[in-house]
PDB file of N, CA and C in Angstrom:
ATOM      1  N   UNK F   1     120.551 186.238 -50.454  1.00 53.00           N
ATOM      2  CA  UNK F   1     120.062 187.609 -50.475  1.00 53.00           C
ATOM      3  C   UNK F   1     119.645 188.060 -49.075  1.00 53.00           C
ATOM      4  N   UNK F   2     119.067 187.154 -48.291  1.00 62.00           N
ATOM      5  CA  UNK F   2     118.614 187.518 -46.942  1.00 62.00           C
ATOM      6  C   UNK F   2     119.778 187.978 -46.070  1.00 62.00           C
ATOM      7  N   UNK F   3     120.939 187.313 -46.177  1.00 70.00           N
ATOM      8  CA  UNK F   3     122.079 187.750 -45.365  1.00 70.00           C
ATOM      9  C   UNK F   3     122.567 189.128 -45.797  1.00 70.00           C
ATOM     10  N   UNK F   4     122.497 189.436 -47.055  1.00 86.00           N
ATOM     11  CA  UNK F   4     122.903 190.751 -47.540  1.00 86.00           C
ATOM     12  C   UNK F   4     121.973 191.825 -46.987  1.00 86.00           C
ATOM     13  N   UNK F   5     120.689 191.530 -46.972  1.00 85.00           N
ATOM     14  CA  UNK F   5     119.704 192.467 -46.428  1.00 85.00           C
ATOM     15  C   UNK F   5     119.960 192.690 -44.931  1.00 85.00           C
ATOM     16  N   UNK F   6     120.219 191.634 -44.193  1.00 87.00           N
ATOM     17  CA  UNK F   6     120.498 191.749 -42.766  1.00 87.00           C
ATOM     18  C   UNK F   6     121.784 192.530 -42.520  1.00 87.00           C
ATOM     19  N   UNK F   7     122.789 192.289 -43.362  1.00 87.00           N
ATOM     20  CA  UNK F   7     124.051 193.017 -43.234  1.00 87.00           C
ATOM     21  C   UNK F   7     123.845 194.508 -43.503  1.00 87.00           C
ATOM     22  N   UNK F   8     123.060 194.819 -44.511  1.00 86.00           N
ATOM     23  CA  UNK F   8     122.776 196.216 -44.841  1.00 86.00           C
ATOM     24  C   UNK F   8     122.037 196.903 -43.694  1.00 86.00           C
ATOM     25  N   UNK F   9     121.049 196.240 -43.131  1.00 85.00           N
ATOM     26  CA  UNK F   9     120.316 196.805 -41.993  1.00 85.00           C
ATOM     27  C   UNK F   9     121.238 197.046 -40.808  1.00 85.00           C
ATOM     28  N   UNK F  10     122.117 196.089 -40.531  1.00 85.00           N
ATOM     29  CA  UNK F  10     123.069 196.241 -39.427  1.00 85.00           C
ATOM     30  C   UNK F  10     124.003 197.416 -39.672  1.00 85.00           C
ATOM     31  N   UNK F  11     124.439 197.567 -40.897  1.00 83.00           N
ATOM     32  CA  UNK F  11     125.326 198.682 -41.252  1.00 83.00           C
ATOM     33  C   UNK F  11     124.607 200.019 -41.061  1.00 83.00           C
ATOM     34  N   UNK F  12     123.369 200.110 -41.501  1.00 81.00           N
ATOM     35  CA  UNK F  12     122.592 201.349 -41.368  1.00 81.00           C
ATOM     36  C   UNK F  12     122.357 201.670 -39.897  1.00 81.00           C
ATOM     37  N   UNK F  13     122.001 200.684 -39.093  1.00 79.00           N
ATOM     38  CA  UNK F  13     121.804 200.922 -37.656  1.00 79.00           C
ATOM     39  C   UNK F  13     123.091 201.412 -37.004  1.00 79.00           C
ATOM     40  N   UNK F  14     124.201 200.828 -37.377  1.00 78.00           N
ATOM     41  CA  UNK F  14     125.494 201.236 -36.817  1.00 78.00           C
ATOM     42  C   UNK F  14     125.811 202.675 -37.203  1.00 78.00           C
ATOM     43  N   UNK F  15     125.572 203.034 -38.447  1.00 74.00           N
ATOM     44  CA  UNK F  15     125.840 204.399 -38.908  1.00 74.00           C
ATOM     45  C   UNK F  15     124.946 205.397 -38.192  1.00 74.00           C
ATOM     46  N   UNK F  16     123.700 205.050 -37.968  1.00 70.00           N
ATOM     47  CA  UNK F  16     122.781 205.936 -37.251  1.00 70.00           C
ATOM     48  C   UNK F  16     123.253 206.166 -35.817  1.00 70.00           C
ATOM     49  N   UNK F  17     123.713 205.099 -35.165  1.00 69.00           N
ATOM     50  CA  UNK F  17     124.180 205.235 -33.782  1.00 69.00           C
ATOM     51  C   UNK F  17     125.403 206.131 -33.697  1.00 69.00           C
ATOM     52  N   UNK F  18     126.240 206.112 -34.705  1.00 67.00           N
ATOM     53  CA  UNK F  18     127.484 206.878 -34.685  1.00 67.00           C
ATOM     54  C   UNK F  18     127.281 208.344 -35.049  1.00 67.00           C
ATOM     55  N   UNK F  19     126.171 208.671 -35.665  1.00 65.00           N
ATOM     56  CA  UNK F  19     125.957 210.026 -36.177  1.00 65.00           C
ATOM     57  C   UNK F  19     125.064 210.848 -35.245  1.00 65.00           C
ATOM     58  N   UNK F  20     125.531 212.029 -34.875  1.00 62.00           N
ATOM     59  CA  UNK F  20     124.691 212.966 -34.151  1.00 62.00           C
ATOM     60  C   UNK F  20     124.478 212.660 -32.682  1.00 62.00           C
ATOM     61  N   UNK F  21     125.353 211.922 -32.061  1.00 75.00           N
ATOM     62  CA  UNK F  21     125.118 211.482 -30.692  1.00 75.00           C
ATOM     63  C   UNK F  21     125.985 212.192 -29.656  1.00 75.00           C
ATOM     64  N   UNK F  22     126.836 213.121 -30.049  1.00 84.00           N
ATOM     65  CA  UNK F  22     127.698 213.780 -29.078  1.00 84.00           C
ATOM     66  C   UNK F  22     126.999 215.020 -28.508  1.00 84.00           C
ATOM     67  N   UNK F  23     127.415 215.462 -27.324  1.00 87.00           N
ATOM     68  CA  UNK F  23     126.855 216.706 -26.781  1.00 87.00           C
ATOM     69  C   UNK F  23     127.057 217.898 -27.724  1.00 87.00           C
ATOM     70  N   UNK F  24     128.182 217.927 -28.436  1.00 88.00           N
ATOM     71  CA  UNK F  24     128.423 219.013 -29.390  1.00 88.00           C
ATOM     72  C   UNK F  24     127.407 218.962 -30.533  1.00 88.00           C
ATOM     73  N   UNK F  25     127.044 217.760 -30.964  1.00 87.00           N
ATOM     74  CA  UNK F  25     126.031 217.620 -32.014  1.00 87.00           C
ATOM     75  C   UNK F  25     124.680 218.144 -31.534  1.00 87.00           C
ATOM     76  N   UNK F  26     124.313 217.806 -30.300  1.00 90.00           N
ATOM     77  CA  UNK F  26     123.042 218.273 -29.739  1.00 90.00           C
ATOM     78  C   UNK F  26     123.032 219.791 -29.607  1.00 90.00           C
ATOM     79  N   UNK F  27     124.153 220.358 -29.194  1.00 93.00           N
ATOM     80  CA  UNK F  27     124.248 221.815 -29.059  1.00 93.00           C
ATOM     81  C   UNK F  27     124.152 222.495 -30.424  1.00 93.00           C
ATOM     82  N   UNK F  28     124.811 221.926 -31.427  1.00 92.00           N
ATOM     83  CA  UNK F  28     124.767 222.499 -32.772  1.00 92.00           C
ATOM     84  C   UNK F  28     123.357 222.420 -33.350  1.00 92.00           C
ATOM     85  N   UNK F  29     122.680 221.305 -33.135  1.00 92.00           N
ATOM     86  CA  UNK F  29     121.309 221.156 -33.613  1.00 92.00           C
ATOM     87  C   UNK F  29     120.406 222.181 -32.935  1.00 92.00           C
ATOM     88  N   UNK F  30     120.570 222.349 -31.639  1.00 95.00           N
ATOM     89  CA  UNK F  30     119.764 223.308 -30.890  1.00 95.00           C
ATOM     90  C   UNK F  30     119.988 224.718 -31.404  1.00 95.00           C
ATOM     91  N   UNK F  31     121.240 225.087 -31.588  1.00 96.00           N
ATOM     92  CA  UNK F  31     121.563 226.423 -32.089  1.00 96.00           C
ATOM     93  C   UNK F  31     120.948 226.645 -33.469  1.00 96.00           C
ATOM     94  N   UNK F  32     121.056 225.647 -34.323  1.00 95.00           N
ATOM     95  CA  UNK F  32     120.520 225.763 -35.677  1.00 95.00           C
ATOM     96  C   UNK F  32     118.994 225.959 -35.646  1.00 95.00           C
ATOM     97  N   UNK F  33     118.305 225.124 -34.898  1.00 95.00           N
ATOM     98  CA  UNK F  33     116.843 225.220 -34.851  1.00 95.00           C
ATOM     99  C   UNK F  33     116.402 226.545 -34.236  1.00 95.00           C
ATOM    100  N   UNK F  34     117.073 226.961 -33.176  1.00 96.00           N
ATOM    101  CA  UNK F  34     116.677 228.209 -32.504  1.00 96.00           C
ATOM    102  C   UNK F  34     116.996 229.441 -33.348  1.00 96.00           C
ATOM    103  N   UNK F  35     117.831 229.305 -34.365  1.00 96.00           N
ATOM    104  CA  UNK F  35     118.134 230.407 -35.272  1.00 96.00           C
ATOM    105  C   UNK F  35     117.123 230.523 -36.418  1.00 96.00           C
ATOM    106  N   UNK F  36     116.226 229.572 -36.552  1.00 95.00           N
ATOM    107  CA  UNK F  36     115.236 229.594 -37.626  1.00 95.00           C
ATOM    108  C   UNK F  36     114.182 230.657 -37.296  1.00 95.00           C
ATOM    109  N   UNK F  37     113.973 231.551 -38.232  1.00 95.00           N
ATOM    110  CA  UNK F  37     113.100 232.709 -38.011  1.00 95.00           C
ATOM    111  C   UNK F  37     111.686 232.313 -37.579  1.00 95.00           C
ATOM    112  N   UNK F  38     111.110 231.318 -38.207  1.00 94.00           N
ATOM    113  CA  UNK F  38     109.743 230.918 -37.862  1.00 94.00           C
ATOM    114  C   UNK F  38     109.676 230.330 -36.442  1.00 94.00           C
ATOM    115  N   UNK F  39     110.729 229.683 -36.007  1.00 94.00           N
ATOM    116  CA  UNK F  39     110.786 229.153 -34.636  1.00 94.00           C
ATOM    117  C   UNK F  39     110.884 230.318 -33.652  1.00 94.00           C
ATOM    118  N   UNK F  40     111.727 231.280 -33.964  1.00 95.00           N
ATOM    119  CA  UNK F  40     111.849 232.461 -33.098  1.00 95.00           C
ATOM    120  C   UNK F  40     110.517 233.188 -32.979  1.00 95.00           C
ATOM    121  N   UNK F  41     109.812 233.344 -34.094  1.00 94.00           N
ATOM    122  CA  UNK F  41     108.517 234.030 -34.074  1.00 94.00           C
ATOM    123  C   UNK F  41     107.495 233.235 -33.265  1.00 94.00           C
ATOM    124  N   UNK F  42     107.481 231.943 -33.433  1.00 94.00           N
ATOM    125  CA  UNK F  42     106.538 231.108 -32.691  1.00 94.00           C
ATOM    126  C   UNK F  42     106.804 231.193 -31.192  1.00 94.00           C
ATOM    127  N   UNK F  43     108.059 231.168 -30.810  1.00 94.00           N
ATOM    128  CA  UNK F  43     108.413 231.272 -29.395  1.00 94.00           C
ATOM    129  C   UNK F  43     108.012 232.643 -28.838  1.00 94.00           C
ATOM    130  N   UNK F  44     108.247 233.688 -29.609  1.00 94.00           N
ATOM    131  CA  UNK F  44     107.903 235.043 -29.168  1.00 94.00           C
ATOM    132  C   UNK F  44     106.401 235.188 -28.955  1.00 94.00           C
ATOM    133  N   UNK F  45     105.626 234.465 -29.748  1.00 95.00           N
ATOM    134  CA  UNK F  45     104.164 234.521 -29.640  1.00 95.00           C
ATOM    135  C   UNK F  45     103.617 233.468 -28.680  1.00 95.00           C
ATOM    136  N   UNK F  46     104.500 232.726 -28.042  1.00 94.00           N
ATOM    137  CA  UNK F  46     104.115 231.638 -27.129  1.00 94.00           C
ATOM    138  C   UNK F  46     103.227 230.617 -27.818  1.00 94.00           C
ATOM    139  N   UNK F  47     103.502 230.379 -29.092  1.00 94.00           N
ATOM    140  CA  UNK F  47     102.773 229.386 -29.866  1.00 94.00           C
ATOM    141  C   UNK F  47     103.285 227.989 -29.508  1.00 94.00           C
ATOM    142  N   UNK F  48     102.519 227.002 -29.848  1.00 92.00           N
ATOM    143  CA  UNK F  48     102.930 225.625 -29.611  1.00 92.00           C
ATOM    144  C   UNK F  48     103.931 225.225 -30.693  1.00 92.00           C
ATOM    145  N   UNK F  49     105.064 224.721 -30.249  1.00 92.00           N
ATOM    146  CA  UNK F  49     106.084 224.197 -31.162  1.00 92.00           C
ATOM    147  C   UNK F  49     106.301 222.745 -30.765  1.00 92.00           C
ATOM    148  N   UNK F  50     106.076 221.850 -31.687  1.00 91.00           N
ATOM    149  CA  UNK F  50     106.239 220.420 -31.395  1.00 91.00           C
ATOM    150  C   UNK F  50     107.690 219.997 -31.574  1.00 91.00           C
ATOM    151  N   UNK F  51     108.144 219.176 -30.656  1.00 92.00           N
ATOM    152  CA  UNK F  51     109.481 218.605 -30.732  1.00 92.00           C
ATOM    153  C   UNK F  51     109.416 217.229 -30.076  1.00 92.00           C
ATOM    154  N   UNK F  52     109.926 216.241 -30.737  1.00 90.00           N
ATOM    155  CA  UNK F  52     109.859 214.900 -30.180  1.00 90.00           C
ATOM    156  C   UNK F  52     110.921 214.681 -29.106  1.00 90.00           C
ATOM    157  N   UNK F  53     110.636 213.795 -28.190  1.00 93.00           N
ATOM    158  CA  UNK F  53     111.628 213.342 -27.210  1.00 93.00           C
ATOM    159  C   UNK F  53     112.394 212.204 -27.880  1.00 93.00           C
ATOM    160  N   UNK F  54     113.668 212.402 -28.053  1.00 90.00           N
ATOM    161  CA  UNK F  54     114.466 211.439 -28.809  1.00 90.00           C
ATOM    162  C   UNK F  54     114.594 210.102 -28.098  1.00 90.00           C
ATOM    163  N   UNK F  55     114.747 209.078 -28.902  1.00 86.00           N
ATOM    164  CA  UNK F  55     115.030 207.730 -28.405  1.00 86.00           C
ATOM    165  C   UNK F  55     116.545 207.599 -28.291  1.00 86.00           C
ATOM    166  N   UNK F  56     117.018 206.624 -27.543  1.00 81.00           N
ATOM    167  CA  UNK F  56     118.474 206.491 -27.342  1.00 81.00           C
ATOM    168  C   UNK F  56     119.289 206.402 -28.628  1.00 81.00           C
ATOM    169  N   UNK F  57     118.735 205.839 -29.668  1.00 74.00           N
ATOM    170  CA  UNK F  57     119.495 205.688 -30.908  1.00 74.00           C
ATOM    171  C   UNK F  57     119.393 206.908 -31.826  1.00 74.00           C
ATOM    172  N   UNK F  58     118.669 207.930 -31.406  1.00 80.00           N
ATOM    173  CA  UNK F  58     118.484 209.143 -32.205  1.00 80.00           C
ATOM    174  C   UNK F  58     119.295 210.301 -31.618  1.00 80.00           C
ATOM    175  N   UNK F  59     119.520 211.349 -32.407  1.00 83.00           N
ATOM    176  CA  UNK F  59     120.188 212.537 -31.858  1.00 83.00           C
ATOM    177  C   UNK F  59     119.404 213.086 -30.665  1.00 83.00           C
ATOM    178  N   UNK F  60     120.099 213.471 -29.634  1.00 89.00           N
ATOM    179  CA  UNK F  60     119.486 213.923 -28.378  1.00 89.00           C
ATOM    180  C   UNK F  60     118.792 215.274 -28.564  1.00 89.00           C
ATOM    181  N   UNK F  61     117.527 215.339 -28.206  1.00 93.00           N
ATOM    182  CA  UNK F  61     116.760 216.586 -28.326  1.00 93.00           C
ATOM    183  C   UNK F  61     116.540 217.268 -26.975  1.00 93.00           C
ATOM    184  N   UNK F  62     117.194 216.802 -25.930  1.00 94.00           N
ATOM    185  CA  UNK F  62     116.987 217.383 -24.604  1.00 94.00           C
ATOM    186  C   UNK F  62     117.296 218.876 -24.586  1.00 94.00           C
ATOM    187  N   UNK F  63     118.462 219.273 -25.095  1.00 95.00           N
ATOM    188  CA  UNK F  63     118.829 220.700 -25.110  1.00 95.00           C
ATOM    189  C   UNK F  63     117.846 221.513 -25.944  1.00 95.00           C
ATOM    190  N   UNK F  64     117.421 220.971 -27.063  1.00 95.00           N
ATOM    191  CA  UNK F  64     116.482 221.678 -27.920  1.00 95.00           C
ATOM    192  C   UNK F  64     115.151 221.871 -27.202  1.00 95.00           C
ATOM    193  N   UNK F  65     114.652 220.851 -26.576  1.00 96.00           N
ATOM    194  CA  UNK F  65     113.382 220.977 -25.838  1.00 96.00           C
ATOM    195  C   UNK F  65     113.505 221.993 -24.709  1.00 96.00           C
ATOM    196  N   UNK F  66     114.643 221.993 -24.022  1.00 96.00           N
ATOM    197  CA  UNK F  66     114.868 222.963 -22.952  1.00 96.00           C
ATOM    198  C   UNK F  66     114.933 224.385 -23.510  1.00 96.00           C
ATOM    199  N   UNK F  67     115.603 224.568 -24.635  1.00 97.00           N
ATOM    200  CA  UNK F  67     115.721 225.884 -25.248  1.00 97.00           C
ATOM    201  C   UNK F  67     114.351 226.393 -25.718  1.00 97.00           C
ATOM    202  N   UNK F  68     113.569 225.515 -26.319  1.00 96.00           N
ATOM    203  CA  UNK F  68     112.223 225.893 -26.755  1.00 96.00           C
ATOM    204  C   UNK F  68     111.363 226.305 -25.564  1.00 96.00           C
ATOM    205  N   UNK F  69     111.446 225.542 -24.508  1.00 94.00           N
ATOM    206  CA  UNK F  69     110.674 225.847 -23.298  1.00 94.00           C
ATOM    207  C   UNK F  69     111.108 227.208 -22.715  1.00 94.00           C
ATOM    208  N   UNK F  70     112.401 227.434 -22.635  1.00 95.00           N
ATOM    209  CA  UNK F  70     112.924 228.687 -22.079  1.00 95.00           C
ATOM    210  C   UNK F  70     112.558 229.881 -22.949  1.00 95.00           C
ATOM    211  N   UNK F  71     112.429 229.653 -24.259  1.00 94.00           N
ATOM    212  CA  UNK F  71     112.116 230.745 -25.183  1.00 94.00           C
ATOM    213  C   UNK F  71     110.622 231.077 -25.211  1.00 94.00           C
ATOM    214  N   UNK F  72     109.844 230.296 -24.522  1.00 89.00           N
ATOM    215  CA  UNK F  72     108.413 230.593 -24.449  1.00 89.00           C
ATOM    216  C   UNK F  72     107.550 229.636 -25.186  1.00 89.00           C
TER     217      UNK F  72
END
């Protein structure tokens, strides 16, 4: 059973690395988030909007953080 669990974890890690890691994925995520009405309102009011700095194995949030900063 332990080897099956390890295999499953390895498979999940591999799938995570393969998903959402392209520049096009980051751009699409940024566009989607910046189109959310509550995000637009918060930016217009210069409210604090939290966004995490992604780790290498996660989808890149650099463009999103830059867009949020530029929007206020």
